[in-house]
Short mmCIF file of C-alpha atoms and ligand atoms in Angstrom, two decimals:
data_model
loop_
_atom_site.label_atom_id
_atom_site.label_comp_id
_atom_site.label_asym_id
_atom_site.label_seq_id
_atom_site.Cartn_x
_atom_site.Cartn_y
_atom_site.Cartn_z
CA MET A 4 119.38 -169.04 -22.04
CA LYS A 5 117.67 -166.60 -20.16
CA LEU A 6 117.41 -166.77 -16.13
CA MET A 7 113.88 -166.31 -15.07
CA THR A 8 113.98 -163.44 -12.98
CA GLU A 9 112.69 -165.66 -9.66
CA VAL A 10 116.63 -167.62 -10.69
CA VAL A 11 117.95 -163.73 -10.85
CA ASN A 12 116.35 -163.26 -7.14
CA PHE A 13 117.58 -165.97 -5.27
CA LEU A 14 120.45 -165.88 -6.46
CA GLU A 15 121.30 -161.71 -5.52
CA ALA A 16 119.81 -162.57 -2.40
CA GLY A 17 122.07 -163.66 -0.40
CA PRO A 18 123.77 -164.56 1.03
CA ILE A 19 120.94 -167.35 1.28
CA LYS A 20 119.95 -168.21 5.13
CA LEU A 21 119.51 -171.52 6.35
CA PHE A 22 115.93 -173.12 7.02
CA ILE A 23 115.71 -173.98 10.83
CA ASN A 24 112.51 -174.49 13.04
CA GLY A 25 110.87 -173.39 10.48
CA THR A 26 113.24 -169.43 9.85
CA TRP A 27 115.82 -168.70 7.84
CA LYS A 28 118.83 -167.83 9.73
CA GLU A 29 121.76 -166.98 9.78
CA SER A 30 124.67 -169.72 10.70
CA ASN A 31 125.43 -168.13 14.98
CA ASP A 32 129.09 -167.45 13.50
CA GLY A 33 127.58 -166.09 10.87
CA ALA A 34 129.85 -168.00 8.07
CA THR A 35 128.53 -169.03 4.47
CA PHE A 36 130.79 -170.26 1.49
CA LYS A 37 130.31 -169.55 -2.07
CA SER A 38 128.85 -171.86 -4.89
CA TYR A 39 130.16 -171.57 -8.69
CA ASN A 40 128.64 -172.23 -11.69
CA PRO A 41 131.27 -175.22 -13.10
CA ALA A 42 130.44 -174.84 -16.21
CA ASN A 43 132.78 -171.55 -16.55
CA GLY A 44 133.62 -171.01 -12.68
CA ARG A 45 132.31 -168.32 -11.83
CA GLU A 46 130.75 -167.87 -7.66
CA LEU A 47 126.90 -168.12 -8.35
CA ALA A 48 125.86 -167.45 -5.33
CA GLU A 49 126.58 -167.43 -1.94
CA VAL A 50 125.49 -169.31 1.38
CA TYR A 51 125.42 -170.01 5.53
CA GLU A 52 127.38 -172.48 6.75
CA ALA A 53 126.07 -174.61 8.35
CA LYS A 54 128.71 -176.00 11.54
CA GLU A 55 128.09 -178.23 14.82
CA SER A 56 126.49 -175.06 17.24
CA ASP A 57 123.21 -174.23 13.62
CA ILE A 58 122.97 -178.53 13.79
CA ASP A 59 122.23 -178.66 17.24
CA ASP A 60 120.01 -176.01 16.50
CA ALA A 61 118.28 -177.90 13.79
CA VAL A 62 118.67 -180.61 15.37
CA GLN A 63 116.33 -179.69 18.78
CA ALA A 64 114.27 -178.53 15.86
CA ALA A 65 113.04 -181.09 14.06
CA SER A 66 113.47 -183.37 18.35
CA LEU A 67 110.78 -180.53 18.92
CA ALA A 68 109.02 -181.00 16.17
CA PHE A 69 108.86 -184.99 16.56
CA GLU A 70 108.01 -185.43 19.89
CA ASP A 71 105.22 -186.57 21.49
CA GLY A 72 101.24 -183.99 21.09
CA SER A 73 103.59 -182.29 18.01
CA GLU A 74 101.35 -180.47 15.87
CA TRP A 75 102.97 -182.98 13.33
CA SER A 76 102.97 -185.60 15.29
CA ASN A 77 98.91 -184.95 15.74
CA LEU A 78 98.76 -184.34 12.17
CA SER A 79 96.12 -187.69 11.16
CA ALA A 80 97.24 -189.38 7.81
CA ILE A 81 95.34 -187.49 5.81
CA ASP A 82 96.62 -184.03 6.70
CA ARG A 83 100.21 -185.74 6.10
CA ALA A 84 99.75 -186.80 3.26
CA ASN A 85 97.96 -183.77 1.77
CA LEU A 86 100.56 -181.46 3.19
CA MET A 87 102.90 -183.60 0.68
CA PHE A 88 100.94 -183.57 -2.26
CA LYS A 89 101.40 -180.22 -1.19
CA LEU A 90 104.67 -179.75 -1.67
CA ALA A 91 104.74 -181.85 -5.15
CA ASP A 92 102.07 -179.51 -6.84
CA LEU A 93 104.40 -176.95 -5.31
CA MET A 94 107.81 -178.25 -7.48
CA GLU A 95 105.81 -178.59 -10.98
CA ARG A 96 104.65 -175.01 -10.20
CA ASP A 97 108.71 -173.83 -9.87
CA PHE A 98 109.32 -176.71 -12.66
CA GLU A 99 111.41 -174.37 -14.75
CA ILE A 100 113.26 -172.24 -11.41
CA ILE A 101 114.46 -175.80 -9.42
CA ALA A 102 114.90 -176.44 -13.65
CA GLN A 103 117.64 -173.47 -14.12
CA LEU A 104 119.03 -173.66 -10.69
CA GLU A 105 120.38 -177.05 -11.20
CA THR A 106 121.13 -176.24 -14.12
CA LEU A 107 123.25 -173.58 -12.49
CA ASP A 108 125.15 -174.79 -9.28
CA ASN A 109 125.43 -178.86 -11.40
CA GLY A 110 125.58 -178.27 -14.29
CA LYS A 111 124.22 -181.31 -15.99
CA PRO A 112 121.76 -180.15 -19.28
CA ILE A 113 118.90 -178.17 -18.55
CA ASN A 114 116.75 -181.76 -20.96
CA ASP A 115 118.27 -183.49 -18.23
CA VAL A 116 116.75 -182.39 -15.72
CA ARG A 117 113.53 -181.73 -16.84
CA ALA A 118 113.29 -184.95 -17.71
CA ALA A 119 114.83 -187.11 -15.61
CA ASP A 120 115.52 -185.52 -12.13
CA LEU A 121 112.88 -183.37 -11.32
CA PRO A 122 109.51 -185.58 -12.83
CA ASN A 123 111.20 -188.32 -10.46
CA ALA A 124 111.42 -186.09 -7.73
CA ILE A 125 107.85 -185.57 -7.78
CA GLU A 126 106.62 -188.17 -8.94
CA ASN A 127 109.24 -189.79 -5.40
CA ILE A 128 107.39 -187.38 -3.52
CA ARG A 129 104.26 -187.47 -4.72
CA TYR A 130 104.23 -192.09 -4.34
CA PHE A 131 105.21 -191.93 -0.59
CA ALA A 132 102.08 -190.12 0.13
CA GLY A 133 100.45 -192.37 -1.30
CA TRP A 134 101.62 -194.53 1.37
CA VAL A 135 100.60 -192.19 4.19
CA THR A 136 97.48 -193.54 4.40
CA LYS A 137 98.16 -197.43 3.60
CA ALA A 138 100.71 -198.32 5.45
CA THR A 139 99.99 -200.50 8.03
CA GLY A 140 101.08 -203.47 11.30
CA GLN A 141 99.61 -206.59 11.58
CA THR A 142 97.46 -208.33 13.37
CA ILE A 143 99.42 -211.27 14.83
CA PRO A 144 97.23 -214.70 16.04
CA TYR A 145 98.38 -216.54 19.21
CA SER A 146 95.05 -217.68 21.29
CA ASN A 147 91.43 -215.60 22.14
CA ASP A 148 93.55 -214.79 25.60
CA PHE A 149 95.49 -212.71 23.24
CA PHE A 150 95.30 -209.92 21.38
CA ASN A 151 98.97 -209.05 19.20
CA TYR A 152 99.43 -206.41 17.48
CA THR A 153 101.94 -204.46 15.86
CA ARG A 154 102.56 -200.34 16.01
CA HIS A 155 105.13 -199.71 12.64
CA GLU A 156 106.34 -195.86 14.26
CA PRO A 157 108.25 -193.40 13.58
CA VAL A 158 112.18 -193.33 13.84
CA GLY A 159 112.94 -189.68 14.85
CA VAL A 160 114.65 -187.35 14.81
CA VAL A 161 116.84 -188.91 10.98
CA GLY A 162 120.14 -187.62 9.68
CA GLN A 163 119.97 -186.69 5.41
CA ILE A 164 123.22 -186.34 3.95
CA ILE A 165 124.06 -186.54 0.46
CA PRO A 166 125.71 -185.65 -2.95
CA TRP A 167 126.38 -183.60 -5.55
CA ASN A 168 125.26 -185.80 -8.68
CA PHE A 169 121.44 -185.33 -8.56
CA PRO A 170 121.06 -183.09 -6.00
CA PHE A 171 117.16 -182.53 -6.17
CA MET A 172 116.31 -185.84 -6.80
CA MET A 173 118.39 -187.11 -4.11
CA ALA A 174 116.84 -184.29 -1.43
CA ALA A 175 113.45 -185.80 -2.68
CA TRP A 176 114.21 -189.39 -2.55
CA LYS A 177 115.75 -188.71 1.13
CA ILE A 178 112.98 -186.56 2.23
CA ALA A 179 109.78 -188.61 0.70
CA PRO A 180 110.09 -191.51 3.31
CA ALA A 181 111.08 -189.46 5.45
CA LEU A 182 107.99 -188.07 6.52
CA ALA A 183 105.75 -190.22 4.44
CA THR A 184 106.33 -192.46 8.08
CA GLY A 185 106.76 -189.73 10.02
CA CYS A 186 109.75 -188.61 11.24
CA THR A 187 111.74 -185.80 11.47
CA ILE A 188 113.93 -183.97 9.27
CA VAL A 189 117.60 -182.70 9.68
CA LEU A 190 118.69 -182.69 5.62
CA LYS A 191 122.69 -181.03 4.71
CA PRO A 192 122.73 -181.25 0.73
CA ALA A 193 126.95 -181.40 -0.70
CA GLU A 194 128.89 -178.26 0.10
CA GLN A 195 128.98 -178.46 -3.80
CA THR A 196 125.63 -178.21 -4.69
CA PRO A 197 123.37 -177.04 -2.24
CA LEU A 198 120.70 -174.07 -4.44
CA SER A 199 118.65 -176.21 -5.23
CA ALA A 200 118.07 -177.87 -1.58
CA LEU A 201 117.85 -174.27 -0.66
CA TYR A 202 114.55 -173.74 -2.98
CA MET A 203 113.08 -176.21 -1.75
CA ALA A 204 112.73 -175.25 1.49
CA LYS A 205 111.33 -172.47 0.50
CA LEU A 206 108.45 -174.58 -1.11
CA ILE A 207 108.63 -177.61 1.94
CA GLU A 208 107.61 -173.67 4.83
CA GLU A 209 105.13 -172.29 1.19
CA SER A 210 103.79 -175.93 1.85
CA GLY A 211 102.67 -175.41 5.76
CA PHE A 212 103.88 -177.52 7.23
CA PRO A 213 105.53 -177.59 11.17
CA LYS A 214 107.89 -176.47 12.00
CA GLY A 215 110.31 -177.81 12.89
CA VAL A 216 109.66 -181.56 10.38
CA VAL A 217 111.70 -180.31 7.75
CA ASN A 218 115.26 -178.58 8.77
CA ILE A 219 117.90 -178.28 5.74
CA VAL A 220 120.66 -176.89 7.01
CA ASN A 221 124.15 -176.15 3.66
CA GLY A 222 127.71 -176.96 5.49
CA PHE A 223 130.99 -179.44 5.37
CA GLY A 224 130.69 -183.65 5.35
CA LYS A 225 133.59 -183.00 7.58
CA THR A 226 131.91 -180.11 10.31
CA ALA A 227 128.72 -179.81 9.66
CA GLY A 228 128.21 -184.16 8.86
CA ASP A 229 130.10 -185.33 11.41
CA ALA A 230 128.03 -183.30 13.73
CA LEU A 231 124.87 -184.69 12.46
CA VAL A 232 126.18 -187.82 12.89
CA LYS A 233 127.21 -187.88 15.72
CA HIS A 234 124.09 -186.26 17.75
CA PRO A 235 123.18 -188.45 20.10
CA LEU A 236 118.95 -186.50 19.81
CA VAL A 237 119.91 -188.25 15.51
CA ASN A 238 117.88 -190.87 15.65
CA LYS A 239 119.19 -192.26 12.43
CA ILE A 240 121.24 -191.18 9.98
CA ALA A 241 121.15 -191.94 5.59
CA PHE A 242 123.60 -191.21 3.64
CA THR A 243 124.36 -191.48 0.25
CA GLY A 244 127.81 -190.47 -1.00
CA SER A 245 131.23 -192.75 -1.23
CA THR A 246 132.13 -196.27 -0.19
CA GLN A 247 134.46 -194.49 2.00
CA VAL A 248 132.64 -192.15 3.59
CA GLY A 249 129.99 -194.39 4.35
CA LYS A 250 131.94 -197.02 6.41
CA SER A 251 133.30 -194.16 8.44
CA ILE A 252 129.58 -193.38 9.21
CA MET A 253 128.73 -196.60 10.18
CA LYS A 254 131.50 -196.89 12.78
CA GLU A 255 130.41 -193.23 13.79
CA ALA A 256 126.57 -193.85 14.15
CA ALA A 257 128.16 -197.67 16.32
CA ASN A 258 128.05 -195.15 19.42
CA THR A 259 124.55 -193.93 19.28
CA MET A 260 123.35 -197.14 17.76
CA LYS A 261 122.09 -195.05 15.41
CA ARG A 262 120.20 -196.59 12.57
CA VAL A 263 122.18 -196.60 8.87
CA THR A 264 121.41 -196.98 5.46
CA LEU A 265 124.34 -196.75 3.07
CA GLU A 266 123.81 -196.03 -0.42
CA LEU A 267 127.37 -195.39 -2.01
CA GLY A 268 129.62 -196.22 -5.20
CA GLY A 269 129.94 -199.10 -7.51
CA LYS A 270 131.38 -199.75 -10.95
CA SER A 271 129.17 -201.10 -12.30
CA PRO A 272 128.79 -204.06 -15.44
CA ASN A 273 127.55 -203.62 -18.23
CA ILE A 274 126.78 -207.03 -20.28
CA ILE A 275 126.02 -207.44 -23.66
CA LEU A 276 125.28 -210.78 -24.97
CA PRO A 277 126.89 -212.18 -28.51
CA ASP A 278 123.09 -211.85 -30.05
CA ALA A 279 122.27 -209.13 -28.78
CA ASP A 280 120.27 -206.02 -30.52
CA LEU A 281 122.94 -203.78 -31.11
CA ASP A 282 121.35 -200.67 -32.11
CA LYS A 283 119.95 -200.74 -28.92
CA ALA A 284 122.46 -201.80 -27.10
CA ILE A 285 125.94 -199.61 -28.35
CA PRO A 286 123.51 -196.31 -27.24
CA GLY A 287 122.04 -197.94 -24.14
CA VAL A 288 126.14 -198.99 -22.95
CA PHE A 289 127.11 -195.94 -24.33
CA PHE A 290 125.23 -193.82 -22.20
CA GLY A 291 124.35 -196.39 -19.48
CA ALA A 292 128.77 -194.99 -18.47
CA VAL A 293 128.70 -191.53 -19.64
CA ALA A 294 124.97 -189.82 -19.08
CA ASN A 295 124.25 -187.69 -15.62
CA GLN A 296 128.89 -186.52 -16.98
CA GLY A 297 128.97 -190.00 -15.70
CA GLU A 298 128.50 -188.86 -12.56
CA VAL A 299 125.73 -191.70 -11.68
CA CYS A 300 126.75 -194.30 -8.65
CA ASN A 301 125.26 -196.86 -10.68
CA ALA A 302 126.63 -195.76 -14.02
CA GLY A 303 128.03 -198.82 -16.10
CA SER A 304 131.33 -197.94 -16.03
CA ARG A 305 132.93 -201.64 -17.23
CA VAL A 306 131.13 -202.01 -20.24
CA PHE A 307 131.55 -206.59 -21.07
CA ILE A 308 132.02 -207.16 -24.75
CA PRO A 309 132.05 -210.12 -27.23
CA ASP A 310 135.27 -211.35 -28.81
CA GLU A 311 133.42 -211.70 -31.95
CA ILE A 312 131.56 -208.20 -31.38
CA TYR A 313 134.39 -205.98 -29.94
CA ASP A 314 136.33 -203.99 -33.06
CA GLU A 315 132.97 -203.33 -34.29
CA VAL A 316 131.35 -201.54 -30.76
CA ILE A 317 134.28 -200.27 -29.91
CA GLU A 318 133.75 -198.08 -33.26
CA LYS A 319 130.45 -197.25 -32.56
CA LEU A 320 131.38 -195.98 -28.78
CA VAL A 321 134.01 -193.79 -30.88
CA GLN A 322 131.39 -192.41 -33.89
CA TYR A 323 129.06 -191.79 -30.72
CA ALA A 324 131.95 -189.76 -27.71
CA LYS A 325 132.63 -188.30 -30.55
CA SER A 326 129.11 -186.98 -32.32
CA LEU A 327 128.17 -186.34 -28.22
CA LYS A 328 126.99 -182.11 -27.64
CA VAL A 329 129.07 -180.56 -24.38
CA GLY A 330 128.93 -177.49 -23.39
CA ASP A 331 126.37 -174.86 -20.88
CA GLY A 332 123.85 -177.64 -19.52
CA LEU A 333 122.27 -173.92 -19.55
CA ASP A 334 122.14 -174.61 -23.62
CA GLU A 335 119.05 -177.08 -24.47
CA GLN A 336 121.52 -178.92 -28.19
CA ILE A 337 122.65 -179.96 -24.75
CA GLU A 338 123.76 -183.03 -24.35
CA MET A 339 126.74 -183.31 -21.84
CA GLY A 340 127.26 -180.87 -18.94
CA PRO A 341 130.89 -179.68 -17.61
CA LEU A 342 131.63 -182.05 -13.92
CA VAL A 343 130.54 -180.51 -11.73
CA SER A 344 133.94 -178.63 -9.89
CA GLU A 345 137.61 -178.08 -10.64
CA ARG A 346 138.14 -181.43 -7.95
CA GLN A 347 136.37 -183.23 -10.31
CA GLN A 348 138.39 -182.95 -13.61
CA GLU A 349 140.90 -183.31 -12.24
CA VAL A 350 140.26 -186.82 -10.19
CA VAL A 351 138.70 -187.90 -13.59
CA THR A 352 141.11 -186.98 -16.42
CA SER A 353 143.69 -187.93 -13.15
CA TYR A 354 142.45 -191.63 -13.21
CA VAL A 355 142.51 -191.12 -17.69
CA SER A 356 146.42 -190.95 -16.80
CA LYS A 357 146.89 -193.76 -15.10
CA GLY A 358 144.59 -195.50 -17.87
CA ILE A 359 147.34 -194.90 -20.00
CA GLU A 360 150.26 -195.33 -17.01
CA GLU A 361 149.24 -198.49 -17.39
CA GLY A 362 149.08 -198.98 -20.36
CA ALA A 363 145.26 -198.84 -21.67
CA LYS A 364 144.72 -197.35 -24.76
CA LEU A 365 142.79 -194.21 -25.32
CA LEU A 366 140.87 -194.28 -28.45
CA VAL A 367 138.85 -191.04 -27.83
CA GLY A 368 138.67 -187.55 -24.93
CA GLY A 369 139.42 -187.96 -21.44
CA GLU A 370 139.83 -183.49 -22.45
CA LYS A 371 140.07 -181.42 -20.28
CA THR A 372 138.77 -177.72 -21.24
CA ASP A 373 139.26 -174.63 -20.12
CA GLU A 374 137.70 -172.32 -19.23
CA GLY A 375 135.02 -175.05 -17.46
CA TYR A 376 134.97 -178.25 -15.72
CA PHE A 377 134.53 -180.39 -18.61
CA VAL A 378 135.78 -183.13 -19.94
CA SER A 379 135.11 -184.73 -23.17
CA PRO A 380 133.85 -188.18 -23.17
CA ALA A 381 136.45 -191.22 -23.52
CA VAL A 382 136.58 -194.75 -24.61
CA PHE A 383 139.65 -196.97 -24.32
CA THR A 384 140.22 -199.78 -25.29
CA ASP A 385 143.29 -203.03 -24.27
CA VAL A 386 141.62 -202.63 -21.16
CA THR A 387 142.63 -205.44 -18.57
CA ASP A 388 140.28 -207.16 -15.17
CA GLU A 389 143.54 -205.50 -13.16
CA MET A 390 143.39 -202.24 -14.12
CA THR A 391 142.81 -199.44 -11.87
CA ILE A 392 140.21 -198.21 -14.68
CA ALA A 393 139.08 -201.39 -14.47
CA LYS A 394 138.69 -201.92 -10.92
CA GLU A 395 137.93 -198.42 -9.19
CA GLU A 396 135.35 -195.76 -9.90
CA ILE A 397 136.13 -192.94 -11.90
CA PHE A 398 132.85 -191.11 -11.53
CA GLY A 399 133.60 -189.07 -15.12
CA PRO A 400 133.12 -190.01 -18.31
CA VAL A 401 134.39 -192.83 -18.85
CA VAL A 402 133.83 -195.54 -21.23
CA VAL A 403 135.45 -198.95 -20.20
CA PRO A 404 135.35 -201.78 -22.65
CA LEU A 405 136.83 -205.79 -21.42
CA ARG A 406 136.65 -208.80 -23.56
CA TYR A 407 134.53 -211.67 -23.12
CA LYS A 408 134.73 -215.06 -24.94
CA THR A 409 132.11 -217.38 -23.00
CA ILE A 410 129.13 -216.58 -20.56
CA ASP A 411 129.58 -217.73 -17.14
CA GLU A 412 133.27 -216.11 -17.30
CA VAL A 413 131.85 -212.58 -17.09
CA VAL A 414 128.90 -213.71 -14.65
CA LYS A 415 132.20 -214.34 -12.47
CA ARG A 416 134.32 -211.18 -13.45
CA ALA A 417 130.93 -208.63 -13.64
CA ASN A 418 130.63 -209.71 -9.83
CA ALA A 419 134.78 -209.98 -9.30
CA SER A 420 134.39 -206.53 -8.08
CA PRO A 421 133.89 -205.44 -3.92
CA TYR A 422 130.95 -202.89 -5.32
CA GLY A 423 126.84 -204.35 -5.92
CA LEU A 424 124.16 -202.00 -6.98
CA ALA A 425 124.05 -202.27 -10.34
CA ALA A 426 124.38 -204.54 -13.27
CA GLY A 427 123.12 -203.79 -17.51
CA ILE A 428 122.41 -207.51 -19.84
CA TRP A 429 121.90 -206.91 -23.30
CA THR A 430 119.92 -209.84 -25.03
CA GLU A 431 117.61 -210.46 -27.42
CA ASN A 432 116.95 -213.86 -25.77
CA LEU A 433 114.43 -213.96 -22.15
CA LYS A 434 116.46 -217.42 -20.57
CA GLN A 435 119.45 -215.84 -20.23
CA ALA A 436 118.37 -212.72 -19.82
CA HIS A 437 116.68 -214.12 -16.24
CA THR A 438 119.94 -216.42 -15.74
CA LEU A 439 121.95 -213.96 -16.03
CA ALA A 440 119.27 -211.56 -13.28
CA ASN A 441 119.32 -214.71 -10.94
CA LYS A 442 123.49 -214.87 -11.16
CA LEU A 443 124.50 -210.83 -11.04
CA LYS A 444 125.51 -209.45 -7.50
CA ALA A 445 123.64 -206.29 -7.78
CA GLY A 446 120.29 -204.07 -5.55
CA THR A 447 118.92 -203.56 -9.80
CA VAL A 448 119.65 -205.26 -12.95
CA TRP A 449 118.17 -203.53 -15.91
CA VAL A 450 117.92 -205.86 -19.31
CA ASN A 451 117.91 -203.80 -22.57
CA THR A 452 117.81 -200.72 -20.34
CA TYR A 453 119.91 -198.79 -17.97
CA ASN A 454 119.15 -196.12 -15.46
CA ILE A 455 115.54 -196.44 -15.86
CA THR A 456 114.76 -196.12 -11.85
CA ASN A 457 110.47 -195.91 -10.75
CA PRO A 458 109.87 -194.84 -6.86
CA ALA A 459 107.57 -198.34 -7.31
CA ALA A 460 111.13 -200.32 -7.03
CA PRO A 461 113.84 -200.08 -4.04
CA PHE A 462 117.05 -199.01 -5.80
CA GLY A 463 120.34 -199.67 -3.40
CA GLY A 464 123.42 -201.64 -3.13
CA PHE A 465 124.95 -205.06 -2.68
CA LYS A 466 128.55 -205.51 -0.57
CA GLU A 467 130.39 -202.32 -0.22
CA SER A 468 128.22 -201.00 -2.37
CA GLY A 469 125.68 -199.79 1.28
CA PHE A 470 122.51 -200.89 2.65
CA GLY A 471 118.76 -200.05 2.30
CA ARG A 472 116.51 -199.14 -0.44
CA GLU A 473 115.03 -196.16 -1.65
CA MET A 474 111.75 -196.03 -3.04
CA GLY A 475 109.47 -198.93 -2.76
CA SER A 476 107.81 -200.22 -0.14
CA TYR A 477 111.11 -201.32 1.32
CA ALA A 478 112.19 -197.95 1.85
CA LEU A 479 109.55 -196.91 4.43
CA GLU A 480 111.74 -200.25 6.49
CA ASN A 481 114.73 -197.68 7.03
CA TYR A 482 112.24 -194.71 8.85
CA THR A 483 110.41 -197.22 11.27
CA GLU A 484 110.51 -198.94 14.10
CA VAL A 485 107.86 -202.06 14.85
CA LYS A 486 106.53 -201.96 18.01
CA ASN A 487 104.62 -205.25 19.49
CA VAL A 488 102.01 -205.23 20.94
CA LEU A 489 99.90 -207.96 23.14
CA ILE A 490 97.29 -207.81 25.24
CA SER A 491 95.57 -209.56 27.49
CA LEU A 492 92.31 -209.86 27.14
CA GLU A 493 92.25 -212.79 30.72
P1 NAP B 525 130.84 -187.50 -0.42
O1 NAP B 525 132.28 -187.26 -0.24
O2 NAP B 525 131.09 -189.35 -0.15
O3 NAP B 525 129.96 -186.77 -0.01
C1 NAP B 525 128.79 -186.65 0.14
C2 NAP B 525 127.98 -186.16 1.16
O4 NAP B 525 128.92 -186.79 2.49
C3 NAP B 525 128.30 -184.13 1.04
O5 NAP B 525 126.88 -183.79 1.39
C4 NAP B 525 129.93 -184.14 2.11
O6 NAP B 525 129.37 -182.79 2.31
C5 NAP B 525 128.85 -185.51 2.61
N1 NAP B 525 130.84 -185.92 4.33
C6 NAP B 525 132.33 -185.74 3.38
N2 NAP B 525 132.65 -186.51 4.93
C7 NAP B 525 131.83 -186.96 5.89
C8 NAP B 525 131.94 -186.39 7.43
N3 NAP B 525 132.54 -187.15 7.46
N4 NAP B 525 130.68 -187.36 8.39
C9 NAP B 525 129.14 -186.43 7.80
N5 NAP B 525 129.51 -186.26 6.39
C10 NAP B 525 130.43 -186.32 4.82
O7 NAP B 525 131.17 -187.60 -2.03
P2 NAP B 525 130.95 -187.61 -3.59
O8 NAP B 525 132.32 -186.03 -3.75
O9 NAP B 525 129.38 -186.23 -2.59
O10 NAP B 525 130.23 -188.74 -3.51
C11 NAP B 525 130.30 -188.74 -5.07
C12 NAP B 525 130.46 -190.52 -4.34
O11 NAP B 525 129.25 -190.64 -3.98
C13 NAP B 525 131.10 -191.21 -5.84
O12 NAP B 525 131.71 -191.89 -5.35
C14 NAP B 525 129.09 -191.95 -5.82
O13 NAP B 525 129.54 -192.89 -5.41
C15 NAP B 525 128.85 -192.05 -4.08
N6 NAP B 525 127.56 -191.80 -5.07
C16 NAP B 525 126.63 -193.08 -4.91
C17 NAP B 525 124.90 -192.74 -4.64
C18 NAP B 525 123.90 -194.39 -5.44
O14 NAP B 525 123.42 -194.23 -5.01
N7 NAP B 525 124.82 -195.23 -4.82
C19 NAP B 525 124.60 -191.37 -5.89
C20 NAP B 525 125.41 -191.01 -5.13
C21 NAP B 525 126.73 -190.57 -5.02
P3 NAP B 525 130.83 -182.24 1.22
O15 NAP B 525 130.21 -182.37 -0.05
O16 NAP B 525 130.49 -181.16 2.08
O17 NAP B 525 131.70 -182.17 1.34
MG1 MG B 526 128.44 -175.59 -7.84
#
């Protein structure tokens, strides 16, 4: 596919600057880093690298923008909503530019970006723009001598740290509820995928948001991310990423009593029941595990299959794996792209080797390419619950099937994980679907579908998959403080 002139110009205008206080700035010490195209390992662009002092600049800007009497805090609700609607319109206008940038930087198929990431991002901005004029407090009955009401006030300056697997969509999921509630933002994208969020910064600038309301600062987790988590003027951290980093953020945030919401890892069960419609269930569990190269926090990476249909399901999963078109995501025929980085390619292939070492049998895939960071979709068999590949998050295109005999057994085994992000059920029996949906310990339960998110519905984890919910009215609570006002009428 030919790259659009706008995309080429954007990449070549580098080093691309940090977006702080409504202006484009070099990093204070002049440091930069590079972003690579995972389809071929070649350099894509150079971007400025924020460190502690740049983060401080961004936080100070966000703090000023939040202050009482600022341009942002003085906006009427409808004007704030209109800025968000404008931003969504500009995302739509530049849809194809963003799609190309996302595929170049992350590797994922451009068709996926067009069909899922981008529409979802835009819908999120619009959905939350709608809330600006509708989120209300309460008037609370007490007595004739008092008037009692609550205000839902923005929590303040929020630090948002996001991963590389859905760079643009994650940025939208994060900024939308924060803007809707009137917060100001310092967003740090993942080091592997800085580009689409920088393009979003351009659109934020063009939309006309007051300076300092959204600051987008690329940098590394251990420096820029850490400085954001420690900064005393940041009131809340919203983090999406690994459970390990999430735990360290939660500990660190305790020092300044920051509010924290965490969207972390998973090892989600996807359960085929004996009566499932296999024509839907088999592709459903296959793509539930390998969509987005398996780089999905809620990937259905434990596929539970009833004993009596196990062989039939496995045979078809292998066929799907063999026929999946893997290649450069810019090719519109492609169904799966490369993993995001060489490191991720190594992580995934070492899990594949570990599976074999521990006695599982690899039926297909798991091979890496010389050029680009590809791993072919893999299907195992003879896996037991104790094996590493059945317990740990692989974050790659690896289907881990597990045999079961009874429903009670499968519920117990599905829940026997420190994670609880999502679960899938495939059945034609509605009673069974509801019963299992009640019993599974997961923030989302999908029935006869998988990986579908709705901006109006909550998403987030149980257990070590984190806490707090993105999207839906639930997300507003993450970004507000409730103030009780009690007035004597005597
Ligand atoms: P990660 O290492 O946890 O990184 C996520 C983000 O945190 C990146 O922006 C990273 O910056 C930053 N970071 C790293 N160390 C930090 C620190 N000490 N302080 C502050 N920020 C820090 O995870 P990843 O490798 O990007 O993504 C893979 C993991 O994310 C998977 O385990 C997956 O389950 C999880 N994930 C969860 C969800 C969800 O919704 N629950 C969604 C997507 C991914 P750098 O990139 O510069 O290191
Ligand atoms: Mg890249």
